[in-house]
Amino acid sequence: MGLHKIKTCDEMVKNSMIQGAEATVSMGEFLGRKALIKTRPEKSYRLPEIDSSIRNSRTRNEARIMRDAREAGVRTPCIYDIDLSKAELTMEFIEGESVKDFLDSNPDKADEICEKIGLAVAKIHSAKICHGDLTTSNMILENGEVCLIDFSMGCANAELEDIGVDLRLLERAFSSAHVGLESSFEKLMDTYYSNISDPKAVKRKLTDIKNRGRYT
Ligand SMILES: Nc1ncnc2c1ncn2[C@@H]1O[C@H](COP(=O)(O)OP(=O)(O)OP(=O)(O)O)[C@@H](O)[C@H]1O
Ligand SMILES: [Mg+2]
């Protein structure tokens, strides 16, 4: 979904609601605070009971993983409210620009930002959390700090395989979105490996995944 282009609340209000493949996000308020409301609308092509179970579990999963990631020391939006009857999350609105847009316009700052991404990913993986959709569109730069969003595909109790796949997806997403920033991506990975407990095992797993060719 393309809402990462929206940088301010005003712009967001103008666009007031944007529909993605699975989720709709809109601006709102919660107890006087700016909020982002993420809803998973019904899908008529699914059996109603299956549809509501999928929408509920993704909503619950996203809220839980976001909280676990914050407990692991990574900036994520606070969840203000969950309404399972509508598969809707109300969360803190993060003011800032997507890391994707920021890197597009500030490639000279890429090393610095990539080190922050590497550290954030190392923290979630060290807590056995995988994100599931690590792209620079799912990261917001808030006062120079990286905030991770969109944990709907994430998992807790991640195994080495999940962690390897998370990194492989990050590598692929980064290399296609940020041509020319390969050396910054290496810095991202260096920072990542310096901040996890068993870098050798993860490197081996990542090589395995690449050789398997499942994701290439
Ligand atoms: N807490 C937030 N604060 C500010 N902007 C947000 C926040 N959450 C989401 N956004 C904006 O809305 C866009 C879409 O949100 P998100 O990435 O969570 O949904 P999605 O990619 O459509 O979802 P999904 O992959 O779960 O179907 C983001 O790219 C970002 O621009
Ligand atoms: Mg997203």
JSON list of N, CA and C and ligand atoms in Angstrom, two decimals, residues 1-6 12 18-25 35-36 38 40 62 66 77-78 91-96 98 133 137-140 147 149-153, ligand 1:
[
{"chain": "A", "resi": 1, "resn": "MET", "atom": "N", "xyz": [0.84, -1.19, 0.00]},
{"chain": "A", "resi": 1, "resn": "MET", "atom": "CA", "xyz": [0.00, 0.00, 0.00]},
{"chain": "A", "resi": 1, "resn": "MET", "atom": "C", "xyz": [0.88, 1.24, 0.00]},
{"chain": "A", "resi": 2, "resn": "GLY", "atom": "N", "xyz": [0.43, 2.34, -0.64]},
{"chain": "A", "resi": 2, "resn": "GLY", "atom": "CA", "xyz": [1.34, 3.45, -0.87]},
{"chain": "A", "resi": 2, "resn": "GLY", "atom": "C", "xyz": [1.25, 4.59, 0.12]},
{"chain": "A", "resi": 3, "resn": "LEU", "atom": "N", "xyz": [0.75, 4.34, 1.33]},
{"chain": "A", "resi": 3, "resn": "LEU", "atom": "CA", "xyz": [0.56, 5.47, 2.22]},
{"chain": "A", "resi": 3, "resn": "LEU", "atom": "C", "xyz": [1.86, 6.07, 2.74]},
{"chain": "A", "resi": 4, "resn": "HIS", "atom": "N", "xyz": [2.99, 5.34, 2.59]},
{"chain": "A", "resi": 4, "resn": "HIS", "atom": "CA", "xyz": [4.25, 5.86, 3.09]},
{"chain": "A", "resi": 4, "resn": "HIS", "atom": "C", "xyz": [4.61, 7.19, 2.45]},
{"chain": "A", "resi": 5, "resn": "LYS", "atom": "N", "xyz": [4.00, 7.50, 1.31]},
{"chain": "A", "resi": 5, "resn": "LYS", "atom": "CA", "xyz": [4.24, 8.78, 0.67]},
{"chain": "A", "resi": 5, "resn": "LYS", "atom": "C", "xyz": [3.65, 9.92, 1.49]},
{"chain": "A", "resi": 6, "resn": "ILE", "atom": "N", "xyz": [2.70, 9.55, 2.36]},
{"chain": "A", "resi": 6, "resn": "ILE", "atom": "CA", "xyz": [2.01, 10.60, 3.11]},
{"chain": "A", "resi": 6, "resn": "ILE", "atom": "C", "xyz": [2.84, 10.96, 4.32]},
{"chain": "A", "resi": 12, "resn": "MET", "atom": "N", "xyz": [-2.60, 13.37, 5.17]},
{"chain": "A", "resi": 12, "resn": "MET", "atom": "CA", "xyz": [-3.28, 12.11, 5.35]},
{"chain": "A", "resi": 12, "resn": "MET", "atom": "C", "xyz": [-4.79, 12.33, 5.43]},
{"chain": "A", "resi": 18, "resn": "ILE", "atom": "N", "xyz": [-7.06, 5.07, 2.74]},
{"chain": "A", "resi": 18, "resn": "ILE", "atom": "CA", "xyz": [-6.39, 4.44, 1.61]},
{"chain": "A", "resi": 18, "resn": "ILE", "atom": "C", "xyz": [-6.55, 2.93, 1.74]},
{"chain": "A", "resi": 19, "resn": "GLN", "atom": "N", "xyz": [-6.95, 2.32, 0.67]},
{"chain": "A", "resi": 19, "resn": "GLN", "atom": "CA", "xyz": [-7.27, 0.90, 0.70]},
{"chain": "A", "resi": 19, "resn": "GLN", "atom": "C", "xyz": [-6.12, 0.09, 0.10]},
{"chain": "A", "resi": 20, "resn": "GLY", "atom": "N", "xyz": [-5.55, -0.80, 0.90]},
{"chain": "A", "resi": 20, "resn": "GLY", "atom": "CA", "xyz": [-4.51, -1.69, 0.37]},
{"chain": "A", "resi": 20, "resn": "GLY", "atom": "C", "xyz": [-5.12, -3.03, 0.03]},
{"chain": "A", "resi": 21, "resn": "ALA", "atom": "N", "xyz": [-4.26, -4.03, -0.19]},
{"chain": "A", "resi": 21, "resn": "ALA", "atom": "CA", "xyz": [-4.76, -5.34, -0.56]},
{"chain": "A", "resi": 21, "resn": "ALA", "atom": "C", "xyz": [-5.55, -5.96, 0.61]},
{"chain": "A", "resi": 22, "resn": "GLU", "atom": "N", "xyz": [-4.99, -5.82, 1.80]},
{"chain": "A", "resi": 22, "resn": "GLU", "atom": "CA", "xyz": [-5.57, -6.48, 2.97]},
{"chain": "A", "resi": 22, "resn": "GLU", "atom": "C", "xyz": [-6.14, -5.48, 3.98]},
{"chain": "A", "resi": 23, "resn": "ALA", "atom": "N", "xyz": [-5.41, -4.38, 4.14]},
{"chain": "A", "resi": 23, "resn": "ALA", "atom": "CA", "xyz": [-5.78, -3.45, 5.22]},
{"chain": "A", "resi": 23, "resn": "ALA", "atom": "C", "xyz": [-6.09, -2.07, 4.67]},
{"chain": "A", "resi": 24, "resn": "THR", "atom": "N", "xyz": [-6.91, -1.35, 5.45]},
{"chain": "A", "resi": 24, "resn": "THR", "atom": "CA", "xyz": [-7.22, 0.04, 5.15]},
{"chain": "A", "resi": 24, "resn": "THR", "atom": "C", "xyz": [-6.68, 0.86, 6.30]},
{"chain": "A", "resi": 25, "resn": "VAL", "atom": "N", "xyz": [-5.97, 1.94, 6.00]},
{"chain": "A", "resi": 25, "resn": "VAL", "atom": "CA", "xyz": [-5.52, 2.78, 7.11]},
{"chain": "A", "resi": 25, "resn": "VAL", "atom": "C", "xyz": [-6.13, 4.17, 6.99]},
{"chain": "A", "resi": 35, "resn": "ALA", "atom": "N", "xyz": [-4.16, 9.38, 15.91]},
{"chain": "A", "resi": 35, "resn": "ALA", "atom": "CA", "xyz": [-4.07, 7.92, 15.86]},
{"chain": "A", "resi": 35, "resn": "ALA", "atom": "C", "xyz": [-4.16, 7.45, 14.42]},
{"chain": "A", "resi": 36, "resn": "LEU", "atom": "N", "xyz": [-3.62, 6.28, 14.21]},
{"chain": "A", "resi": 36, "resn": "LEU", "atom": "CA", "xyz": [-3.70, 5.61, 12.91]},
{"chain": "A", "resi": 36, "resn": "LEU", "atom": "C", "xyz": [-4.63, 4.43, 13.11]},
{"chain": "A", "resi": 38, "resn": "LYS", "atom": "N", "xyz": [-6.08, 1.04, 11.62]},
{"chain": "A", "resi": 38, "resn": "LYS", "atom": "CA", "xyz": [-5.82, 0.04, 10.59]},
{"chain": "A", "resi": 38, "resn": "LYS", "atom": "C", "xyz": [-6.90, -1.03, 10.67]},
{"chain": "A", "resi": 40, "resn": "ARG", "atom": "N", "xyz": [-9.00, -4.33, 8.79]},
{"chain": "A", "resi": 40, "resn": "ARG", "atom": "CA", "xyz": [-8.98, -5.39, 7.76]},
{"chain": "A", "resi": 40, "resn": "ARG", "atom": "C", "xyz": [-10.42, -5.65, 7.33]},
{"chain": "A", "resi": 62, "resn": "GLU", "atom": "N", "xyz": [-0.66, -8.83, 14.94]},
{"chain": "A", "resi": 62, "resn": "GLU", "atom": "CA", "xyz": [0.06, -7.58, 14.72]},
{"chain": "A", "resi": 62, "resn": "GLU", "atom": "C", "xyz": [0.23, -6.81, 16.04]},
{"chain": "A", "resi": 66, "resn": "MET", "atom": "N", "xyz": [3.90, -6.22, 17.83]},
{"chain": "A", "resi": 66, "resn": "MET", "atom": "CA", "xyz": [4.35, -4.84, 17.99]},
{"chain": "A", "resi": 66, "resn": "MET", "atom": "C", "xyz": [4.73, -4.55, 19.44]},
{"chain": "A", "resi": 77, "resn": "PRO", "atom": "N", "xyz": [4.84, 1.61, 17.04]},
{"chain": "A", "resi": 77, "resn": "PRO", "atom": "CA", "xyz": [3.71, 2.40, 17.53]},
{"chain": "A", "resi": 77, "resn": "PRO", "atom": "C", "xyz": [3.05, 1.72, 18.75]},
{"chain": "A", "resi": 78, "resn": "CYS", "atom": "N", "xyz": [2.59, 2.54, 19.69]},
{"chain": "A", "resi": 78, "resn": "CYS", "atom": "CA", "xyz": [1.82, 2.00, 20.82]},
{"chain": "A", "resi": 78, "resn": "CYS", "atom": "C", "xyz": [0.44, 1.62, 20.31]},
{"chain": "A", "resi": 91, "resn": "MET", "atom": "N", "xyz": [-3.78, 2.78, 16.73]},
{"chain": "A", "resi": 91, "resn": "MET", "atom": "CA", "xyz": [-2.41, 2.88, 17.25]},
{"chain": "A", "resi": 91, "resn": "MET", "atom": "C", "xyz": [-1.88, 4.30, 17.18]},
{"chain": "A", "resi": 92, "resn": "GLU", "atom": "N", "xyz": [-0.78, 4.51, 17.87]},
{"chain": "A", "resi": 92, "resn": "GLU", "atom": "CA", "xyz": [-0.09, 5.80, 17.85]},
{"chain": "A", "resi": 92, "resn": "GLU", "atom": "C", "xyz": [0.27, 6.17, 16.40]},
{"chain": "A", "resi": 93, "resn": "PHE", "atom": "N", "xyz": [0.01, 7.41, 16.04]},
{"chain": "A", "resi": 93, "resn": "PHE", "atom": "CA", "xyz": [0.41, 7.88, 14.71]},
{"chain": "A", "resi": 93, "resn": "PHE", "atom": "C", "xyz": [1.86, 8.34, 14.80]},
{"chain": "A", "resi": 94, "resn": "ILE", "atom": "N", "xyz": [2.71, 7.75, 14.00]},
{"chain": "A", "resi": 94, "resn": "ILE", "atom": "CA", "xyz": [4.13, 8.13, 14.00]},
{"chain": "A", "resi": 94, "resn": "ILE", "atom": "C", "xyz": [4.36, 9.22, 12.97]},
{"chain": "A", "resi": 95, "resn": "GLU", "atom": "N", "xyz": [4.82, 10.36, 13.43]},
{"chain": "A", "resi": 95, "resn": "GLU", "atom": "CA", "xyz": [5.10, 11.47, 12.53]},
{"chain": "A", "resi": 95, "resn": "GLU", "atom": "C", "xyz": [6.47, 11.24, 11.91]},
{"chain": "A", "resi": 96, "resn": "GLY", "atom": "N", "xyz": [6.54, 11.34, 10.62]},
{"chain": "A", "resi": 96, "resn": "GLY", "atom": "CA", "xyz": [7.85, 11.18, 9.99]},
{"chain": "A", "resi": 96, "resn": "GLY", "atom": "C", "xyz": [7.71, 10.77, 8.55]},
{"chain": "A", "resi": 98, "resn": "SER", "atom": "N", "xyz": [8.79, 7.86, 5.48]},
{"chain": "A", "resi": 98, "resn": "SER", "atom": "CA", "xyz": [9.20, 6.46, 5.38]},
{"chain": "A", "resi": 98, "resn": "SER", "atom": "C", "xyz": [10.70, 6.43, 5.11]},
{"chain": "A", "resi": 133, "resn": "ASP", "atom": "N", "xyz": [7.85, -8.77, 6.95]},
{"chain": "A", "resi": 133, "resn": "ASP", "atom": "CA", "xyz": [7.76, -7.92, 5.74]},
{"chain": "A", "resi": 133, "resn": "ASP", "atom": "C", "xyz": [8.73, -6.74, 5.89]},
{"chain": "A", "resi": 137, "resn": "SER", "atom": "N", "xyz": [9.68, 0.53, 3.29]},
{"chain": "A", "resi": 137, "resn": "SER", "atom": "CA", "xyz": [8.37, 1.20, 3.35]},
{"chain": "A", "resi": 137, "resn": "SER", "atom": "C", "xyz": [7.68, 0.91, 4.68]},
{"chain": "A", "resi": 138, "resn": "ASN", "atom": "N", "xyz": [8.12, -0.14, 5.36]},
{"chain": "A", "resi": 138, "resn": "ASN", "atom": "CA", "xyz": [7.54, -0.48, 6.65]},
{"chain": "A", "resi": 138, "resn": "ASN", "atom": "C", "xyz": [8.40, 0.03, 7.80]},
{"chain": "A", "resi": 139, "resn": "MET", "atom": "N", "xyz": [9.14, 1.09, 7.54]},
{"chain": "A", "resi": 139, "resn": "MET", "atom": "CA", "xyz": [9.96, 1.75, 8.57]},
{"chain": "A", "resi": 139, "resn": "MET", "atom": "C", "xyz": [9.72, 3.24, 8.43]},
{"chain": "A", "resi": 140, "resn": "ILE", "atom": "N", "xyz": [9.52, 3.91, 9.57]},
{"chain": "A", "resi": 140, "resn": "ILE", "atom": "CA", "xyz": [9.31, 5.36, 9.54]},
{"chain": "A", "resi": 140, "resn": "ILE", "atom": "C", "xyz": [10.45, 6.02, 10.29]},
{"chain": "A", "resi": 147, "resn": "CYS", "atom": "N", "xyz": [11.51, 3.66, 13.30]},
{"chain": "A", "resi": 147, "resn": "CYS", "atom": "CA", "xyz": [10.36, 3.03, 13.94]},
{"chain": "A", "resi": 147, "resn": "CYS", "atom": "C", "xyz": [9.85, 1.94, 12.98]},
{"chain": "A", "resi": 149, "resn": "ILE", "atom": "N", "xyz": [7.02, -0.59, 11.58]},
{"chain": "A", "resi": 149, "resn": "ILE", "atom": "CA", "xyz": [5.56, -0.74, 11.55]},
{"chain": "A", "resi": 149, "resn": "ILE", "atom": "C", "xyz": [5.19, -1.99, 10.75]},
{"chain": "A", "resi": 150, "resn": "ASP", "atom": "N", "xyz": [3.90, -2.27, 10.68]},
{"chain": "A", "resi": 150, "resn": "ASP", "atom": "CA", "xyz": [3.35, -3.33, 9.82]},
{"chain": "A", "resi": 150, "resn": "ASP", "atom": "C", "xyz": [3.88, -4.73, 10.17]},
{"chain": "A", "resi": 151, "resn": "PHE", "atom": "N", "xyz": [3.53, -5.17, 11.39]},
{"chain": "A", "resi": 151, "resn": "PHE", "atom": "CA", "xyz": [3.97, -6.48, 11.86]},
{"chain": "A", "resi": 151, "resn": "PHE", "atom": "C", "xyz": [2.94, -7.57, 11.59]},
{"chain": "A", "resi": 152, "resn": "SER", "atom": "N", "xyz": [2.02, -7.35, 10.65]},
{"chain": "A", "resi": 152, "resn": "SER", "atom": "CA", "xyz": [0.93, -8.32, 10.50]},
{"chain": "A", "resi": 152, "resn": "SER", "atom": "C", "xyz": [1.40, -9.69, 10.04]},
{"chain": "A", "resi": 153, "resn": "MET", "atom": "N", "xyz": [2.58, -9.75, 9.40]},
{"chain": "A", "resi": 153, "resn": "MET", "atom": "CA", "xyz": [3.09, -11.05, 8.96]},
{"chain": "A", "resi": 153, "resn": "MET", "atom": "C", "xyz": [4.16, -11.58, 9.93]},
{"chain": "B", "resi": 1, "resn": "LIG", "atom": "N1", "xyz": [1.47, 4.01, 13.17]},
{"chain": "B", "resi": 1, "resn": "LIG", "atom": "C1", "xyz": [1.59, 4.65, 12.03]},
{"chain": "B", "resi": 1, "resn": "LIG", "atom": "N2", "xyz": [1.92, 5.96, 12.00]},
{"chain": "B", "resi": 1, "resn": "LIG", "atom": "C2", "xyz": [2.02, 6.63, 10.83]},
{"chain": "B", "resi": 1, "resn": "LIG", "atom": "N3", "xyz": [1.82, 6.08, 9.61]},
{"chain": "B", "resi": 1, "resn": "LIG", "atom": "C3", "xyz": [1.50, 4.77, 9.58]},
{"chain": "B", "resi": 1, "resn": "LIG", "atom": "C4", "xyz": [1.38, 3.99, 10.77]},
{"chain": "B", "resi": 1, "resn": "LIG", "atom": "N4", "xyz": [1.04, 2.74, 10.43]},
{"chain": "B", "resi": 1, "resn": "LIG", "atom": "C5", "xyz": [0.95, 2.72, 9.10]},
{"chain": "B", "resi": 1, "resn": "LIG", "atom": "N5", "xyz": [1.23, 3.93, 8.57]},
{"chain": "B", "resi": 1, "resn": "LIG", "atom": "C6", "xyz": [1.21, 4.31, 7.16]},
{"chain": "B", "resi": 1, "resn": "LIG", "atom": "O1", "xyz": [0.25, 3.51, 6.50]},
{"chain": "B", "resi": 1, "resn": "LIG", "atom": "C7", "xyz": [0.88, 2.70, 5.50]},
{"chain": "B", "resi": 1, "resn": "LIG", "atom": "C8", "xyz": [0.21, 1.34, 5.46]},
{"chain": "B", "resi": 1, "resn": "LIG", "atom": "O2", "xyz": [0.28, 0.73, 6.73]},
{"chain": "B", "resi": 1, "resn": "LIG", "atom": "P1", "xyz": [0.84, -0.75, 6.88]},
{"chain": "B", "resi": 1, "resn": "LIG", "atom": "O3", "xyz": [2.18, -0.86, 6.27]},
{"chain": "B", "resi": 1, "resn": "LIG", "atom": "O4", "xyz": [0.71, -1.13, 8.32]},
{"chain": "B", "resi": 1, "resn": "LIG", "atom": "O5", "xyz": [-0.25, -1.50, 6.05]},
{"chain": "B", "resi": 1, "resn": "LIG", "atom": "P2", "xyz": [-0.25, -2.44, 4.77]},
{"chain": "B", "resi": 1, "resn": "LIG", "atom": "O6", "xyz": [1.12, -2.53, 4.18]},
{"chain": "B", "resi": 1, "resn": "LIG", "atom": "O7", "xyz": [-1.39, -2.08, 3.92]},
{"chain": "B", "resi": 1, "resn": "LIG", "atom": "O8", "xyz": [-0.68, -3.67, 5.56]},
{"chain": "B", "resi": 1, "resn": "LIG", "atom": "P3", "xyz": [-0.65, -5.23, 5.51]},
{"chain": "B", "resi": 1, "resn": "LIG", "atom": "O9", "xyz": [0.71, -5.60, 4.95]},
{"chain": "B", "resi": 1, "resn": "LIG", "atom": "O10", "xyz": [-0.81, -5.55, 6.98]},
{"chain": "B", "resi": 1, "resn": "LIG", "atom": "O11", "xyz": [-1.82, -5.66, 4.67]},
{"chain": "B", "resi": 1, "resn": "LIG", "atom": "C9", "xyz": [2.34, 2.65, 5.90]},
{"chain": "B", "resi": 1, "resn": "LIG", "atom": "O12", "xyz": [3.20, 2.41, 4.80]},
{"chain": "B", "resi": 1, "resn": "LIG", "atom": "C10", "xyz": [2.55, 4.03, 6.50]},
{"chain": "B", "resi": 1, "resn": "LIG", "atom": "O13", "xyz": [2.73, 5.00, 5.49]}
]
